[in-house]
Amino acid sequence: MDVTRKETNDVRQEFTRIHQCRSETDDLKPVVERMVEEIAMHSSCIVFITDPAYRGLIDMHTIFEISSFLSKYDIAIRDNDDFSRPRKLMVTTLEQTKAAGCDAYVILIANGLLTSRFLQYSEGERLINTRGYFLLLYDNRLFRPELHYIWNRIINVVFIRRYNMYKHRSGERVINERIDLNTVQYPSRTRDITTTKYIDTWYDGKLRYGNAHYVSKTKDLHGNGLRVAVFEHIPAVTKASRDHYQQSTAANPKALGIEFELIRVIAKTMNFKANYYKPDNIEEERWGKAGDNDSYTGLLGEAIAGNADFILGDLHYTMHHLNYVDLSASYNTECLTFLTPESLTDNSWELLILPFRLNTWIAVLCTLLLGSGLSYVLALFYQRYIVPNLSEANACYSMKGVYLFTEFQNSVLYTYSMLLQVSLPRLPNAWAMRIFIGWWWIYSILASVTYRASMTATLSRPAIKVTIDTLAQLTRSKLAVGGWSEEGKEFFLTSSDQFSQEIGSKFELTENEDGAVDRVANGTFAYYENAYVLRHARAKRIFEGGNNGRNKSKKDTGSTVKYNLHIMDECVVQMPIALGLEKNSPLKPHVDLWVRRMTEIGLVRKWLSDVMEWSKISESLQNTKPETALVDLRKLHGAFVALAIGYFLGLAALLGEILYWKYVILRDPNYDKYHLDTFYKNNKFKS
């Protein structure tokens, strides 16, 4: 009996709820149709998201009467939908609406908690266009503090609020039903409370004011403050910007950075106040790292937590960043490359052979052998065929000086001495030999003058620089490589290029930029960053070098750094750079517009030039310093090397003669120290 009564009461309550919903539906239907008509004026694709209670509220014939070109999607929400595990059909439909470019959403769900869960899921997965047009039923549960971020991203929204007003007439209490249209206040004046604003009333079958209800809230922000998180990174933000926002110095002649200047212009045109701040520990965290419980640090952490509307920090336009924040239109591209050590080739020990190339030396040696051979042949020919036919007096006169070339080793020695412009002990009297020697002197003068001129140029020429300009050269160099960005390391590891993968496998994460540059200057490291940061680091080294302007530095211990700093010519990647905004930020369309305009008119290029001016000046001071052609002791190493080689060969020859005398001559049975002339004559040795 009790069970039957309970079932009867449940049926009555359900019937009452359905009847009440139908009654409310009938009252809301003209309001919804009027608002859908207004939305259709802005959009060509509308998504209707309804629950069973309000599913019959939408009249398809009325919608198609508004516009025959209007696309429509229906998504049915169930009371027991779990958005932690959403239904596949719902997800597929949302993906289709996103692909179709739908930007209008009519969400009619009686349960405010269900509505909030749907918005949290679809916004977090980026399945809806948060910058589109939204129509919802008003519910206090939609404005809980944990949902504040939703209404900081979805601002083109109208809430249909239905409530009762009580009036007292003649002592009687009269209930008057009222339907208002509300929207959210943007920008919000607090960080956790959502404020709604009345915009219109449905009265007597029409809207009281009838004005446009979807007006732009981002074009003019009426001087409200927006928080801007700053990470100082060249060329986006410089250290000079601190004076501007920390000390309120309006006029600063120093460059503030491209992104800082962009925000200043955007703040002026969109009429908001930029409240700059540096997040805690930003110098170490930089862009940020993933922490525990899905938390994030650094710049990205500020945007994810909703603490910042803008983030400035030279953000790369990558999918990794787009997963957490919105990025504006790209205003610049940066060359990401390596800062490498630049060594100087110390080839002073080759000084004696540097004036001529290899083929020239081969020609000189061949000419020397040819000249020595011809001198030897002429001397033998004269000795054997000319002198015997002369008288004894003429023969004795003609042979004077010819004996210098009658042995081949002597011929080579004297021909070589003439090449070095050393005069002969005696000039041969034979005219054939004199004519040949005369022309050999002419050749010797030309060769020696050329050698000396080239030697002078070699001594005054700066040392040749050995640089690393490609990834292949960097891989073969065996230098340690690294940078501060985890995304940079991941880029190399996931690359299809073999050299990039090798670099990624040994890529070190380093947070100390100055320490990394010191390692580069010591010739043990290659630092990965954008080319502007690397140029600034190199210019800083030049500036710290003192008045000599040389690209070197000295440590406190007095030890001189061995290597100059060189920026690798090959760019690993040309990376687009953009401003960072909060995820699904409603500011993005207007920010993109102004970023493009300032890029097109050349302001970005001008600001970039201002940021890099100091680096250019420091580099130009080094490049314009005249080279001094001084010959120091290091450049004379070649002379000492030649002297050392000569001493070594002389000692080796002396040792060889001693060994030959001891083990060959003394052991010869014909050797007689009292009759050496007979011994050498018999063995055809000449003293």
XYZ file of C-alpha atoms in Angstrom:
687
model
C 0.000 0.000 0.000
C 2.828 2.431 0.968
C 4.751 1.498 -2.191
C 1.764 2.327 -4.336
C 1.335 5.734 -2.678
C 5.042 6.520 -3.132
C 4.925 5.659 -6.822
C 1.848 7.811 -7.202
C 3.581 10.794 -5.560
C 6.658 10.378 -7.821
C 4.480 10.366 -10.907
C 2.692 13.506 -9.722
C 6.011 15.296 -9.036
C 7.417 14.331 -12.440
C 4.220 15.460 -14.132
C 4.363 18.748 -12.235
C 8.025 19.297 -13.252
C 7.289 18.548 -16.890
C 4.274 20.828 -16.840
C 6.335 23.598 -15.253
C 9.117 23.191 -17.840
C 6.578 23.288 -20.653
C 5.068 26.435 -19.196
C 8.502 28.036 -18.897
C 9.348 26.837 -22.390
C 6.311 28.524 -23.817
C 7.329 31.784 -22.118
C 10.970 31.570 -23.233
C 10.328 30.511 -26.820
C 9.725 33.998 -28.301
C 12.747 35.381 -26.428
C 15.011 32.610 -27.709
C 13.727 33.010 -31.268
C 14.365 36.758 -31.130
C 17.933 36.242 -29.867
C 18.627 33.500 -32.435
C 17.510 35.925 -35.111
C 20.023 38.471 -33.818
C 22.792 35.858 -33.658
C 22.041 34.835 -37.248
C 22.890 38.379 -38.326
C 26.464 37.806 -37.100
C 26.987 34.125 -37.857
C 26.179 31.630 -40.595
C 26.475 28.530 -38.411
C 24.717 27.934 -35.083
C 25.106 25.014 -32.682
C 22.080 24.172 -30.504
C 22.923 22.358 -27.272
C 19.812 21.331 -25.358
C 18.601 18.898 -22.720
C 15.265 16.989 -22.811
C 13.413 19.799 -21.016
C 14.212 22.451 -23.660
C 14.642 20.318 -26.755
C 11.250 21.271 -28.143
C 11.917 24.953 -27.720
C 13.708 25.257 -31.056
C 11.410 25.589 -34.042
C 13.357 24.591 -37.156
C 10.907 26.252 -39.532
C 11.359 29.559 -37.766
C 15.142 29.225 -37.975
C 15.163 28.532 -41.702
C 12.812 31.461 -42.243
C 15.510 33.673 -40.746
C 18.100 32.562 -43.289
C 18.115 29.721 -45.777
C 21.930 29.717 -45.745
C 22.180 29.185 -41.999
C 23.933 25.967 -40.968
C 22.622 24.246 -37.875
C 23.973 21.518 -35.595
C 22.076 19.823 -32.772
C 23.737 18.305 -29.714
C 21.568 16.501 -27.189
C 22.783 16.613 -23.606
C 21.627 13.943 -21.173
C 21.094 14.508 -17.477
C 23.611 11.793 -16.638
C 26.359 12.860 -19.063
C 29.857 12.453 -17.633
C 32.268 14.842 -19.344
C 35.323 13.126 -17.912
C 34.345 10.353 -20.328
C 32.219 12.129 -22.937
C 30.099 10.324 -25.460
C 31.777 9.751 -28.790
C 28.832 11.129 -30.766
C 28.910 14.412 -28.861
C 32.683 14.787 -29.313
C 32.426 13.998 -33.022
C 29.688 16.582 -33.496
C 31.685 19.251 -31.664
C 34.711 18.490 -33.838
C 32.546 18.838 -36.941
C 31.223 22.210 -35.788
C 34.762 23.396 -35.166
C 35.871 22.259 -38.618
C 32.837 23.975 -40.167
C 33.764 27.262 -38.504
C 30.686 27.577 -36.305
C 30.921 30.535 -33.958
C 27.460 30.697 -32.360
C 26.122 28.507 -29.563
C 22.631 28.353 -28.089
C 22.917 26.375 -24.849
C 19.566 25.607 -23.222
C 20.123 23.295 -20.258
C 17.972 23.442 -17.147
C 20.708 22.184 -14.821
C 23.323 24.894 -14.286
C 25.875 22.397 -12.965
C 25.555 20.354 -16.152
C 25.999 23.520 -18.208
C 29.140 24.483 -16.303
C 30.652 21.018 -16.725
C 29.943 21.094 -20.464
C 31.575 24.521 -20.817
C 34.629 23.459 -18.809
C 35.116 20.366 -20.954
C 34.527 21.936 -24.369
C 36.604 25.033 -23.563
C 39.496 23.019 -22.153
C 39.597 20.784 -25.235
C 39.133 23.767 -27.573
C 36.059 22.225 -29.152
C 34.131 25.503 -29.152
C 34.994 28.948 -30.424
C 35.093 30.961 -27.210
C 35.191 34.193 -29.211
C 31.836 33.390 -30.787
C 28.288 34.283 -29.725
C 26.641 32.482 -26.817
C 23.066 32.346 -25.536
C 22.494 30.622 -22.174
C 19.928 30.346 -19.431
C 20.830 32.275 -16.311
C 21.802 30.153 -13.312
C 23.658 31.293 -10.191
C 25.696 28.103 -10.245
C 27.393 29.284 -13.441
C 29.162 32.065 -11.551
C 30.978 30.126 -8.888
C 34.573 31.333 -8.222
C 36.124 28.268 -9.864
C 34.260 29.153 -13.089
C 35.459 32.736 -13.197
C 38.077 31.946 -15.858
C 35.305 30.738 -18.189
C 33.669 34.167 -18.227
C 37.044 35.783 -18.696
C 37.260 33.923 -22.014
C 33.617 33.720 -23.123
C 32.483 37.342 -23.089
C 30.099 37.603 -26.067
C 27.376 35.941 -24.040
C 23.761 36.776 -23.229
C 21.957 35.147 -20.301
C 18.163 34.817 -20.326
C 17.127 35.424 -16.735
C 13.557 34.520 -15.756
C 12.380 35.467 -12.290
C 9.353 36.679 -10.341
C 8.788 40.180 -9.020
C 6.448 40.802 -6.144
C 4.325 43.938 -5.944
C 1.813 44.965 -3.317
C -1.437 46.513 -4.512
C -4.282 47.345 -2.109
C -2.711 45.152 0.491
C -2.473 42.216 -1.893
C 0.727 40.568 -3.056
C 0.893 40.393 -6.869
C 3.390 38.125 -8.647
C 4.792 39.552 -11.873
C 7.009 37.340 -14.062
C 9.949 39.066 -15.744
C 12.591 38.048 -18.299
C 15.830 40.045 -18.397
C 18.887 39.769 -20.614
C 22.233 39.952 -18.830
C 25.855 39.665 -19.885
C 29.207 39.462 -18.105
C 31.390 42.415 -17.225
C 34.723 42.476 -19.074
C 37.410 43.017 -18.019
C 36.523 41.686 -14.621
C 37.411 44.004 -11.784
C 38.297 41.099 -9.504
C 40.191 37.873 -10.150
C 37.618 35.459 -8.681
C 34.170 37.081 -8.792
C 32.113 37.265 -11.986
C 29.962 40.353 -12.318
C 26.919 40.394 -14.603
C 25.405 43.452 -16.234
C 21.802 44.102 -17.232
C 21.320 44.924 -20.921
C 17.611 44.509 -21.798
C 14.143 43.249 -20.761
C 11.571 41.166 -22.603
C 8.306 43.024 -22.112
C 4.943 42.628 -23.744
C 6.250 40.315 -26.470
C 9.240 42.421 -27.442
C 12.557 43.691 -26.151
C 12.240 46.984 -24.358
C 15.345 48.619 -25.854
C 15.922 46.436 -28.869
C 19.541 47.497 -29.250
C 22.352 45.222 -30.407
C 23.180 42.894 -27.543
C 26.408 41.434 -28.954
C 28.697 44.434 -28.986
C 32.480 44.294 -28.950
C 33.882 44.469 -25.427
C 37.547 44.379 -26.415
C 37.721 47.302 -28.821
C 37.602 49.786 -25.940
C 38.454 48.498 -22.463
C 37.688 51.865 -20.816
C 40.990 52.170 -18.975
C 40.695 48.922 -17.037
C 43.893 47.221 -15.951
C 45.286 44.055 -17.530
C 48.151 42.135 -15.977
C 51.271 41.599 -18.091
C 53.850 39.006 -16.974
C 57.384 39.878 -18.106
C 60.428 37.714 -18.746
C 63.422 39.746 -19.887
C 64.753 38.166 -23.043
C 66.378 39.893 -26.005
C 64.977 41.195 -28.305
C 61.467 40.920 -26.789
C 62.087 42.671 -23.460
C 65.292 44.326 -22.279
C 66.492 45.122 -18.782
C 65.984 48.812 -19.514
C 62.217 48.210 -19.408
C 62.419 47.864 -15.618
C 62.876 51.616 -15.298
C 59.663 52.096 -17.233
C 57.291 49.965 -15.158
C 59.065 49.705 -11.793
C 60.150 53.324 -11.422
C 57.440 54.826 -13.660
C 59.982 56.558 -15.884
C 58.042 57.629 -18.946
C 60.979 58.871 -21.022
C 63.742 56.319 -21.430
C 66.253 56.686 -24.272
C 67.235 53.033 -24.071
C 65.524 50.323 -26.103
C 62.755 48.570 -24.154
C 62.242 45.572 -26.426
C 59.920 44.703 -29.294
C 57.163 43.080 -27.233
C 57.279 45.784 -24.590
C 56.781 48.429 -27.276
C 54.001 46.373 -28.862
C 52.107 46.212 -25.569
C 52.520 49.958 -25.063
C 50.933 50.678 -28.443
C 48.203 48.037 -28.030
C 47.342 49.355 -24.558
C 46.931 52.840 -25.962
C 44.785 51.807 -28.925
C 42.577 49.387 -26.944
C 42.419 51.782 -23.981
C 43.635 49.635 -21.104
C 46.310 50.027 -18.471
C 49.141 47.496 -18.615
C 50.111 46.367 -15.121
C 53.561 44.842 -15.610
C 55.076 42.415 -13.149
C 57.885 39.863 -12.988
C 56.776 36.456 -11.693
C 58.713 34.981 -8.809
C 61.881 33.115 -9.759
C 61.336 33.944 -13.431
C 65.092 34.141 -14.143
C 65.397 30.418 -13.387
C 61.974 29.194 -14.527
C 61.819 31.311 -17.722
C 59.004 29.919 -19.910
C 58.201 27.307 -17.302
C 58.295 23.611 -16.617
C 55.654 21.032 -15.812
C 55.316 20.369 -12.092
C 53.236 18.129 -9.868
C 49.428 17.897 -10.077
C 49.309 19.299 -13.621
C 50.871 22.551 -12.413
C 53.236 24.697 -14.429
C 55.855 27.265 -13.523
C 57.276 30.313 -15.239
C 55.463 32.393 -17.833
C 53.219 29.562 -18.978
C 52.275 28.876 -15.379
C 51.105 32.480 -14.955
C 48.853 32.218 -18.001
C 47.498 28.776 -17.062
C 46.648 29.965 -13.549
C 44.834 32.990 -14.975
C 47.181 35.458 -13.286
C 48.246 37.207 -16.489
C 46.344 38.451 -19.522
C 49.553 38.901 -21.523
C 52.922 37.161 -21.219
C 56.047 38.726 -22.729
C 59.101 36.557 -23.185
C 60.046 35.926 -26.821
C 57.691 32.941 -27.079
C 58.219 30.541 -29.962
C 55.184 29.816 -32.121
C 55.058 26.070 -31.435
C 52.349 23.498 -30.757
C 53.760 22.979 -27.281
C 53.013 26.580 -26.342
C 49.644 26.559 -28.110
C 48.554 23.727 -25.828
C 48.722 26.112 -22.866
C 48.295 29.662 -24.163
C 47.136 31.643 -27.162
C 49.739 33.270 -29.387
C 49.228 36.435 -31.365
C 50.080 36.811 -35.016
C 53.818 36.389 -35.510
C 55.673 39.698 -35.566
C 59.170 38.369 -36.334
C 61.186 35.260 -37.121
C 64.384 34.450 -35.265
C 67.340 32.388 -36.373
C 67.983 29.723 -33.748
C 71.623 28.692 -33.924
C 74.726 28.025 -31.833
C 77.381 30.221 -30.279
C 80.639 28.373 -30.924
C 84.328 28.945 -30.155
C 86.357 30.584 -32.891
C 89.958 29.385 -32.857
C 92.992 30.958 -34.521
C 95.250 28.685 -36.553
C 98.795 28.948 -35.159
C 100.791 27.833 -38.203
C 103.813 30.032 -37.487
C 106.006 26.927 -37.405
C 105.304 26.620 -41.140
C 106.598 30.127 -41.761
C 109.374 29.104 -44.184
C 107.019 27.226 -46.506
C 103.955 29.495 -46.212
C 104.994 32.037 -48.910
C 104.599 29.457 -51.711
C 101.865 26.975 -52.400
C 102.579 23.295 -52.876
C 102.649 23.424 -56.674
C 105.038 26.410 -56.528
C 107.393 24.536 -54.220
C 107.325 21.541 -56.537
C 108.220 23.807 -59.476
C 111.068 25.458 -57.512
C 112.525 22.095 -56.432
C 112.275 20.674 -59.942
C 113.961 23.797 -61.320
C 116.728 23.480 -58.701
C 117.363 19.853 -59.625
C 117.275 20.689 -63.313
C 119.689 23.614 -62.900
C 122.032 21.544 -60.737
C 121.965 18.723 -63.263
C 122.686 21.032 -66.196
C 125.585 22.651 -64.321
C 126.981 19.222 -63.542
C 126.608 18.051 -67.168
C 128.212 21.214 -68.558
C 131.145 20.921 -66.134
C 131.731 17.256 -67.037
C 131.365 17.973 -70.753
C 133.842 20.817 -70.522
C 136.252 18.729 -68.446
C 136.180 15.662 -70.691
C 135.741 17.049 -74.202
C 136.885 20.667 -74.292
C 139.863 20.903 -71.939
C 141.845 17.935 -73.402
C 141.921 19.697 -76.783
C 143.378 22.907 -75.355
C 146.954 23.764 -74.629
C 148.191 23.228 -71.124
C 148.112 26.932 -70.290
C 144.651 27.479 -71.719
C 143.397 24.272 -70.139
C 144.578 25.357 -66.704
C 142.956 28.770 -67.144
C 139.689 27.385 -68.478
C 139.292 24.853 -65.641
C 139.454 27.490 -62.939
C 136.067 27.516 -61.182
C 134.682 24.619 -63.204
C 135.763 22.140 -60.521
C 132.947 23.516 -58.309
C 130.373 21.702 -60.456
C 132.260 18.535 -61.438
C 130.635 16.577 -58.580
C 126.852 16.359 -58.435
C 126.483 17.051 -54.693
C 128.653 20.132 -55.028
C 126.697 21.222 -58.085
C 123.431 21.027 -56.104
C 124.946 22.895 -53.166
C 126.342 25.794 -55.218
C 123.252 26.061 -57.411
C 121.120 26.223 -54.239
C 123.436 28.888 -52.769
C 122.968 31.027 -55.891
C 119.212 30.647 -55.489
C 119.640 32.104 -52.000
C 121.735 34.916 -53.537
C 124.986 33.695 -51.984
C 127.946 34.392 -54.289
C 130.138 31.559 -55.571
C 133.698 31.117 -54.201
C 134.963 31.635 -57.735
C 133.242 32.312 -61.006
C 134.110 29.687 -63.669
C 136.259 30.956 -66.543
C 134.421 28.772 -69.037
C 132.060 31.026 -70.987
C 129.412 28.376 -71.378
C 129.246 28.025 -67.598
C 129.267 31.803 -67.130
C 126.324 32.323 -69.500
C 124.307 29.588 -67.792
C 125.115 30.958 -64.322
C 124.135 34.475 -65.456
C 120.675 33.363 -66.505
C 120.382 31.310 -63.318
C 121.093 34.469 -61.335
C 118.227 36.239 -63.105
C 115.894 33.396 -62.176
C 117.244 33.428 -58.609
C 116.590 37.170 -58.251
C 112.979 36.810 -59.423
C 112.324 33.778 -57.216
C 113.938 35.280 -54.106
C 112.182 38.647 -54.497
C 108.834 36.871 -54.860
C 109.559 34.715 -51.833
C 110.562 37.687 -49.687
C 107.484 39.708 -50.681
C 105.227 36.773 -49.907
C 107.066 36.233 -46.632
C 106.462 39.866 -45.647
C 102.760 39.527 -46.451
C 102.585 36.303 -44.467
C 104.156 37.907 -41.414
C 101.764 40.872 -41.508
C 98.649 38.824 -42.241
C 96.306 38.113 -39.273
C 95.933 34.541 -38.188
C 93.376 32.490 -40.091
C 90.125 31.916 -38.181
C 88.702 28.417 -37.878
C 84.923 28.534 -37.358
C 82.018 26.093 -37.051
C 79.244 27.092 -39.459
C 77.132 23.948 -40.026
C 75.499 21.251 -37.941
C 77.742 18.672 -39.585
C 80.859 20.572 -38.483
C 79.418 20.983 -34.991
C 78.766 17.250 -34.743
C 82.315 16.423 -35.839
C 83.826 18.967 -33.457
C 82.997 16.831 -30.374
C 82.011 19.975 -28.462
C 79.410 19.712 -25.717
C 76.173 21.463 -26.739
C 73.264 22.810 -24.751
C 70.760 25.534 -23.955
C 68.096 26.392 -21.395
C 64.984 25.313 -23.322
C 63.627 21.783 -22.977
C 61.664 22.358 -26.185
C 64.966 22.935 -27.998
C 66.304 19.581 -26.867
C 63.060 17.864 -27.858
C 63.257 19.506 -31.284
C 66.659 17.949 -31.972
C 65.645 14.529 -30.650
C 62.510 14.356 -32.821
C 64.229 15.650 -35.949
C 64.652 13.348 -38.935
C 68.130 14.757 -39.592
C 70.975 12.524 -38.399
C 73.180 15.403 -37.260
C 70.305 16.964 -35.304
C 69.624 13.675 -33.540
C 73.284 13.377 -32.537
C 73.184 16.906 -31.143
C 69.932 16.168 -29.304
C 71.405 13.061 -27.679
C 74.151 15.129 -26.009
C 72.137 18.340 -25.503
C 72.651 19.722 -21.988
C 70.110 21.871 -20.134
C 71.828 24.857 -18.556
C 70.166 27.739 -16.717
C 73.276 29.892 -16.264
C 73.738 31.815 -19.502
C 76.932 33.573 -18.391
C 78.463 30.255 -17.371
C 77.529 28.747 -20.726
C 79.171 31.638 -22.588
C 82.301 31.188 -20.447
C 82.429 27.547 -21.498
C 82.136 28.595 -25.139
C 85.012 31.054 -24.698
C 87.084 28.241 -23.197
C 86.477 26.104 -26.288
C 84.445 23.327 -24.641
C 80.804 24.209 -25.359
C 78.327 25.376 -28.011
C 75.353 27.401 -26.722
C 71.910 27.227 -28.410
C 69.850 30.419 -28.536
C 68.437 32.933 -30.979
C 70.979 34.924 -32.962
C 70.066 38.219 -31.266
C 70.864 36.893 -27.787
C 74.111 35.427 -29.086
C 75.121 38.707 -30.723
C 74.427 40.516 -27.460
C 76.540 37.986 -25.536
C 79.393 38.377 -28.010
C 79.169 42.177 -27.869
C 79.217 42.008 -24.082
C 82.462 40.020 -24.272
C 83.951 42.604 -26.609
C 82.910 45.416 -24.282
C 84.346 43.647 -21.246
C 87.603 43.102 -23.113
C 88.592 46.693 -22.406
C 89.959 49.406 -24.624
C 91.680 46.955 -26.958
C 88.261 45.976 -28.315
C 89.323 42.425 -28.968
C 86.840 39.633 -28.684
C 88.460 37.969 -25.689
C 88.153 38.126 -21.938
C 90.259 37.403 -18.905
C 89.127 35.632 -15.796
C 89.837 36.888 -12.340
C 92.748 34.493 -12.074
C 94.454 36.235 -14.959
C 94.247 33.270 -17.324
C 93.563 34.401 -20.868
C 90.611 32.891 -22.705
C 91.780 30.984 -25.751
C 88.832 31.368 -28.103
C 86.815 34.158 -29.640
C 83.030 33.822 -29.914
C 81.465 32.963 -33.253
C 77.802 32.652 -34.246
C 77.220 29.673 -36.506
C 76.145 30.775 -39.998
C 73.632 27.969 -40.507
C 70.262 28.486 -38.839
C 68.911 25.356 -37.207
C 65.389 26.721 -37.682
C 63.750 30.049 -38.506
C 61.334 30.302 -35.577
C 58.233 32.576 -35.631
C 57.860 34.711 -32.494
C 54.593 35.999 -31.001
C 53.020 37.648 -27.982
C 51.500 35.305 -25.426
C 47.916 35.610 -24.200
C 45.745 33.646 -21.823
C 44.271 30.527 -23.402
C 41.159 31.324 -25.498
C 41.669 35.009 -24.784
C 38.961 37.263 -26.261
C 41.645 39.894 -26.871
C 43.382 37.916 -29.603
C 41.492 39.252 -32.689
C 42.226 42.900 -31.890
C 45.774 42.110 -30.732
C 46.448 40.280 -34.011
C 45.123 43.261 -35.939
C 47.462 45.737 -34.268
C 50.462 43.402 -34.356
C 50.055 43.011 -38.117
C 49.695 46.748 -38.621
C 52.817 47.570 -36.646
C 54.730 44.879 -38.509
C 53.585 46.142 -41.896
C 54.490 49.782 -41.264
C 57.999 48.855 -40.088
C 57.765 49.652 -36.381
C 58.828 46.140 -35.390
C 61.923 46.411 -37.561
C 62.709 49.812 -36.051
C 62.363 48.504 -32.483
C 64.533 45.510 -33.337
C 67.203 47.843 -34.691
C 67.049 49.872 -31.467
C 67.517 46.752 -29.332
C 70.516 45.556 -31.353
C 72.147 48.980 -31.734
C 74.491 48.525 -28.765
C 75.626 45.135 -30.060
C 76.256 46.559 -33.521
C 78.321 49.418 -32.095
C 80.451 47.062 -30.009
C 81.075 44.800 -33.003
C 81.860 47.742 -35.278
C 84.465 49.032 -32.832
C 86.221 45.700 -33.081
C 85.913 45.479 -36.860
C 87.103 49.036 -37.538
C 90.253 48.835 -35.407
C 93.246 48.858 -37.819
C 95.359 45.777 -38.061
C 98.943 46.364 -36.899
C 101.560 44.494 -38.899
C 103.789 43.668 -35.945
C 106.082 40.655 -36.015
C 106.094 39.108 -32.580
C 108.052 36.175 -31.255
C 105.201 33.785 -32.022
C 105.416 34.572 -35.728
C 109.139 33.743 -35.700
C 108.521 30.188 -34.589
C 109.282 29.089 -38.142
C 112.860 30.347 -37.901
C 113.422 28.408 -34.708
C 111.780 25.346 -36.237
C 114.123 25.564 -39.240
C 117.114 26.004 -36.924
C 116.031 23.039 -34.836
C 115.583 20.892 -37.941
C 119.036 21.936 -39.173
C 120.654 21.106 -35.830
C 118.858 17.781 -35.759
C 119.931 16.841 -39.275
C 123.501 18.004 -38.567
C 123.699 15.931 -35.389
C 122.160 12.980 -37.217
C 124.786 13.294 -39.980
C 127.577 13.580 -37.409
C 126.266 10.537 -35.568
C 126.055 8.677 -38.864
C 129.643 9.541 -39.722
C 130.845 8.438 -36.290
C 128.980 5.142 -36.580
C 130.254 4.629 -40.119
C 133.841 5.339 -39.012
C 133.546 3.035 -36.012
C 131.737 0.090 -37.531
C 132.806 0.247 -41.209
C 136.117 2.061 -41.649
C 137.913 0.784 -38.561
C 136.824 -2.804 -39.256
C 138.071 -2.750 -42.846
C 141.163 -5.061 -43.104
C 142.827 -2.621 -45.521
C 142.567 0.250 -43.070
C 145.976 1.643 -41.982
C 145.959 4.835 -40.022
C 149.540 5.519 -41.109
C 148.723 5.230 -44.824
C 145.248 6.789 -45.122
C 145.978 8.168 -48.561
C 146.578 4.711 -49.926
C 143.468 3.390 -48.175
C 141.170 6.085 -49.585
C 142.730 5.807 -53.035
C 142.189 2.117 -53.159
C 138.620 2.470 -51.861
C 137.961 5.453 -54.124
C 137.344 7.809 -51.238
C 138.409 11.422 -51.473
C 139.419 13.355 -48.464
